[in-house]
mmCIF file of C-alpha atoms in Angstrom:
data_model
loop_
_atom_site.group_PDB
_atom_site.id
_atom_site.type_symbol
_atom_site.label_atom_id
_atom_site.label_comp_id
_atom_site.label_asym_id
_atom_site.label_seq_id
_atom_site.Cartn_x
_atom_site.Cartn_y
_atom_site.Cartn_z
ATOM 1 C CA MET Q 9 121.803 10.751 240.735
ATOM 2 C CA ILE Q 10 125.085 11.114 239.081
ATOM 3 C CA LYS Q 11 127.039 9.860 235.969
ATOM 4 C CA LEU Q 12 130.710 9.659 235.241
ATOM 5 C CA ARG Q 13 131.985 10.791 231.999
ATOM 6 C CA TYR Q 14 135.588 11.181 231.060
ATOM 7 C CA PHE Q 15 137.338 14.311 232.092
ATOM 8 C CA GLU Q 16 138.039 16.780 229.306
ATOM 9 C CA PRO Q 17 139.676 20.201 228.772
ATOM 10 C CA ALA Q 18 136.259 21.910 228.875
ATOM 11 C CA ASP Q 19 136.075 20.884 232.683
ATOM 12 C CA PHE Q 20 139.568 22.421 233.460
ATOM 13 C CA LYS Q 21 138.293 25.850 234.374
ATOM 14 C CA GLN Q 22 135.822 24.496 237.010
ATOM 15 C CA LEU Q 23 138.193 22.077 238.606
ATOM 16 C CA ILE Q 24 140.790 25.099 238.801
ATOM 17 C CA GLU Q 25 138.066 27.269 240.519
ATOM 18 C CA TRP Q 26 137.308 24.389 243.103
ATOM 19 C CA VAL Q 27 140.963 23.870 244.046
ATOM 20 C CA ASP Q 28 141.498 27.270 245.440
ATOM 21 C CA THR Q 29 143.752 26.895 248.412
ATOM 22 C CA PRO Q 30 147.144 24.932 248.770
ATOM 23 C CA GLU Q 31 145.514 22.916 251.477
ATOM 24 C CA LEU Q 32 142.725 21.772 249.375
ATOM 25 C CA MET Q 33 145.195 21.069 246.609
ATOM 26 C CA LEU Q 34 147.241 18.699 248.846
ATOM 27 C CA GLN Q 35 144.025 17.050 250.010
ATOM 28 C CA TRP Q 36 142.686 16.367 246.437
ATOM 29 C CA ALA Q 37 145.886 15.630 244.635
ATOM 30 C CA GLY Q 38 148.619 14.853 247.285
ATOM 31 C CA PRO Q 39 151.958 16.092 246.073
ATOM 32 C CA GLY Q 40 151.123 15.301 242.542
ATOM 33 C CA PHE Q 41 150.333 18.982 241.395
ATOM 34 C CA VAL Q 42 151.688 22.352 242.476
ATOM 35 C CA PHE Q 43 149.447 25.181 243.651
ATOM 36 C CA PRO Q 44 147.975 26.839 242.032
ATOM 37 C CA LEU Q 45 146.401 24.336 239.555
ATOM 38 C CA THR Q 46 146.868 25.254 236.001
ATOM 39 C CA GLU Q 47 145.469 24.199 232.638
ATOM 40 C CA PHE Q 48 148.983 23.019 231.787
ATOM 41 C CA GLN Q 49 149.080 20.584 234.725
ATOM 42 C CA LEU Q 50 145.635 19.201 233.803
ATOM 43 C CA GLU Q 51 146.742 18.781 230.300
ATOM 44 C CA GLU Q 52 149.784 16.830 231.565
ATOM 45 C CA TYR Q 53 147.449 14.826 233.817
ATOM 46 C CA LEU Q 54 145.242 13.952 230.875
ATOM 47 C CA LYS Q 55 147.977 13.200 228.373
ATOM 48 C CA ASP Q 56 148.222 9.331 228.517
ATOM 49 C CA ALA Q 57 144.797 8.825 230.217
ATOM 50 C CA ASN Q 58 141.378 7.546 229.151
ATOM 51 C CA ASP Q 59 142.414 5.127 226.357
ATOM 52 C CA LYS Q 60 141.298 1.327 226.560
ATOM 53 C CA ASP Q 61 144.743 0.448 227.754
ATOM 54 C CA SER Q 62 145.636 3.467 229.861
ATOM 55 C CA SER Q 63 146.718 3.040 233.405
ATOM 56 C CA ALA Q 64 144.561 5.955 234.346
ATOM 57 C CA HIS Q 65 140.883 6.799 233.692
ATOM 58 C CA ILE Q 66 139.850 10.212 234.915
ATOM 59 C CA TYR Q 67 136.248 11.230 235.291
ATOM 60 C CA SER Q 68 134.013 14.111 235.858
ATOM 61 C CA VAL Q 69 131.076 13.749 238.044
ATOM 62 C CA ILE Q 70 127.985 15.095 236.408
ATOM 63 C CA ASP Q 71 124.530 15.745 238.075
ATOM 64 C CA ARG Q 72 121.986 13.815 235.640
ATOM 65 C CA GLU Q 73 119.177 16.147 236.399
ATOM 66 C CA THR Q 74 120.911 19.435 235.630
ATOM 67 C CA ASP Q 75 123.966 18.039 233.567
ATOM 68 C CA ARG Q 76 126.167 20.246 235.696
ATOM 69 C CA LEU Q 77 129.708 19.207 236.691
ATOM 70 C CA ILE Q 78 129.721 18.573 240.336
ATOM 71 C CA GLY Q 79 132.956 16.607 241.094
ATOM 72 C CA HIS Q 80 135.991 14.617 240.012
ATOM 73 C CA ILE Q 81 137.253 11.147 240.419
ATOM 74 C CA SER Q 82 140.049 9.009 239.076
ATOM 75 C CA LEU Q 83 141.008 5.292 238.809
ATOM 76 C CA ALA Q 84 144.698 5.219 238.233
ATOM 77 C CA ARG Q 85 147.851 2.936 238.731
ATOM 78 C CA ILE Q 86 145.856 0.317 236.937
ATOM 79 C CA ASP Q 87 148.005 -2.713 237.161
ATOM 80 C CA ARG Q 88 146.499 -5.390 234.699
ATOM 81 C CA ASN Q 89 149.123 -8.198 235.817
ATOM 82 C CA ASN Q 90 148.101 -7.752 239.457
ATOM 83 C CA ARG Q 91 144.650 -6.716 238.562
ATOM 84 C CA SER Q 92 144.695 -3.641 240.979
ATOM 85 C CA ALA Q 93 144.235 0.117 240.770
ATOM 86 C CA ARG Q 94 143.944 3.198 242.978
ATOM 87 C CA ILE Q 95 141.088 5.511 243.310
ATOM 88 C CA GLY Q 96 142.346 9.236 243.754
ATOM 89 C CA ARG Q 97 141.639 12.881 243.314
ATOM 90 C CA VAL Q 98 137.968 12.392 244.792
ATOM 91 C CA MET Q 99 136.333 15.582 245.061
ATOM 92 C CA ILE Q 100 132.706 17.050 245.386
ATOM 93 C CA GLY Q 101 133.385 20.617 244.243
ATOM 94 C CA ASP Q 102 129.882 21.923 243.879
ATOM 95 C CA PRO Q 103 128.916 22.955 247.470
ATOM 96 C CA ASP Q 104 125.167 22.457 246.755
ATOM 97 C CA ALA Q 105 126.020 18.759 246.102
ATOM 98 C CA LYS Q 106 127.779 18.171 249.364
ATOM 99 C CA GLY Q 107 125.829 16.155 251.936
ATOM 100 C CA LYS Q 108 123.705 14.508 249.531
ATOM 101 C CA GLY Q 109 125.153 11.110 249.245
ATOM 102 C CA ILE Q 110 127.099 11.970 246.026
ATOM 103 C CA CYS Q 111 130.341 10.490 247.376
ATOM 104 C CA SER Q 112 128.533 7.168 247.974
ATOM 105 C CA GLN Q 113 127.136 7.150 244.325
ATOM 106 C CA MET Q 114 130.756 8.094 243.074
ATOM 107 C CA MET Q 115 132.087 5.089 244.816
ATOM 108 C CA ARG Q 116 129.456 2.752 243.590
ATOM 109 C CA GLN Q 117 130.164 3.875 240.103
ATOM 110 C CA ILE Q 118 133.938 3.854 240.120
ATOM 111 C CA LEU Q 119 133.945 0.475 241.865
ATOM 112 C CA GLU Q 120 131.613 -0.999 239.114
ATOM 113 C CA ILE Q 121 134.059 0.290 236.449
ATOM 114 C CA ALA Q 122 136.999 -1.246 238.407
ATOM 115 C CA PHE Q 123 135.583 -4.616 239.042
ATOM 116 C CA GLU Q 124 133.270 -5.055 236.043
ATOM 117 C CA GLU Q 125 134.793 -3.191 233.307
ATOM 118 C CA HIS Q 126 138.559 -3.655 234.285
ATOM 119 C CA LYS Q 127 138.086 -6.909 236.000
ATOM 120 C CA LEU Q 128 140.198 -5.837 238.998
ATOM 121 C CA HIS Q 129 140.668 -7.891 242.073
ATOM 122 C CA ARG Q 130 141.943 -5.054 244.468
ATOM 123 C CA VAL Q 131 141.224 -1.347 244.401
ATOM 124 C CA THR Q 132 143.049 1.019 247.147
ATOM 125 C CA LEU Q 133 142.999 4.542 248.281
ATOM 126 C CA GLY Q 134 144.620 6.926 250.579
ATOM 127 C CA VAL Q 135 142.510 9.468 252.862
ATOM 128 C CA PHE Q 136 143.996 11.922 255.453
ATOM 129 C CA ASP Q 137 142.851 10.822 258.811
ATOM 130 C CA PHE Q 138 141.049 14.079 259.758
ATOM 131 C CA ASN Q 139 138.756 13.678 256.594
ATOM 132 C CA LYS Q 140 135.899 11.777 258.604
ATOM 133 C CA PRO Q 141 133.097 12.299 256.068
ATOM 134 C CA ALA Q 142 135.265 10.717 253.333
ATOM 135 C CA ILE Q 143 136.512 7.942 255.663
ATOM 136 C CA ALA Q 144 132.713 7.177 256.571
ATOM 137 C CA CYS Q 145 131.861 7.109 252.734
ATOM 138 C CA TYR Q 146 134.474 4.803 251.888
ATOM 139 C CA GLU Q 147 133.854 2.618 254.750
ATOM 140 C CA GLY Q 148 130.180 2.574 253.654
ATOM 141 C CA ALA Q 149 131.307 1.459 250.155
ATOM 142 C CA GLY Q 150 133.088 -1.586 251.642
ATOM 143 C CA PHE Q 151 136.780 -0.148 251.920
ATOM 144 C CA LEU Q 152 138.606 -1.534 254.928
ATOM 145 C CA LYS Q 153 141.471 0.321 256.702
ATOM 146 C CA GLU Q 154 144.738 -1.536 256.166
ATOM 147 C CA GLY Q 155 147.214 0.901 257.964
ATOM 148 C CA LEU Q 156 147.767 4.455 259.130
ATOM 149 C CA MET Q 157 150.934 6.118 257.649
ATOM 150 C CA ARG Q 158 151.814 8.423 260.473
ATOM 151 C CA ASP Q 159 153.061 11.740 259.553
ATOM 152 C CA HIS Q 160 152.835 10.907 255.925
ATOM 153 C CA GLN Q 161 152.543 14.443 254.426
ATOM 154 C CA LYS Q 162 153.960 17.739 255.742
ATOM 155 C CA PHE Q 163 151.815 20.810 255.302
ATOM 156 C CA GLY Q 164 153.188 24.042 256.517
ATOM 157 C CA ASP Q 165 154.431 23.144 260.165
ATOM 158 C CA GLU Q 166 151.931 20.195 260.511
ATOM 159 C CA TYR Q 167 152.336 16.600 259.555
ATOM 160 C CA TRP Q 168 149.251 14.818 258.243
ATOM 161 C CA SER Q 169 148.717 11.034 258.628
ATOM 162 C CA LEU Q 170 147.244 9.023 255.928
ATOM 163 C CA TRP Q 171 144.747 5.959 256.193
ATOM 164 C CA GLU Q 172 145.455 3.413 253.386
ATOM 165 C CA MET Q 173 142.163 1.607 252.656
ATOM 166 C CA ALA Q 174 141.186 -1.336 250.136
ATOM 167 C CA ILE Q 175 138.363 -3.279 248.892
ATOM 168 C CA LEU Q 176 138.778 -6.732 247.254
ATOM 169 C CA GLU Q 177 136.724 -8.100 244.483
ATOM 170 C CA ASP Q 178 134.732 -10.547 246.644
ATOM 171 C CA GLU Q 179 134.095 -7.928 249.265
ATOM 172 C CA TRP Q 180 132.679 -5.590 246.519
ATOM 173 C CA ARG Q 181 130.532 -8.385 245.088
ATOM 174 C CA GLU Q 182 129.150 -9.266 248.371
ATOM 175 C CA LYS Q 183 128.365 -5.454 249.253
ATOM 176 C CA ALA Q 184 126.871 -4.969 245.667
ATOM 177 C CA GLU Q 185 124.399 -7.858 246.330
#
């Protein structure tokens, strides 16, 4: 089992260690950060986050049994007028935590925050089309593919396509029951 708690400066070092290649940086953060990840970039990332009225809530994923930091996730672009937000920067960084259903637990908890605490109607995310385990996790949580953004991001000599996915409040409630 896991718990989400707000991301804090004490977590920076571990996240920087996990994001250890330009490829992983792009998969984790899109073009929002520049490799290598630095404490300064993370300070800026946190600057206006995690207050009651913030448009971003950034979390560390903690293993309840060991109290170890094992991952990261954010709920950002919170739009209270349209009751929508975007999940991003999803990572299970601890290699020992992979393949144990942690992603499903992360999705359950972040969606509960989105729909219960923030009273949202729609939550979206983007995932590169080659990330099959993540796509399976998101579909298992109730997300539907809404469209493929072909050749959305250039990495080296390649172009990566991105699935846009979303879940609506009533779909989540049905899934949660």
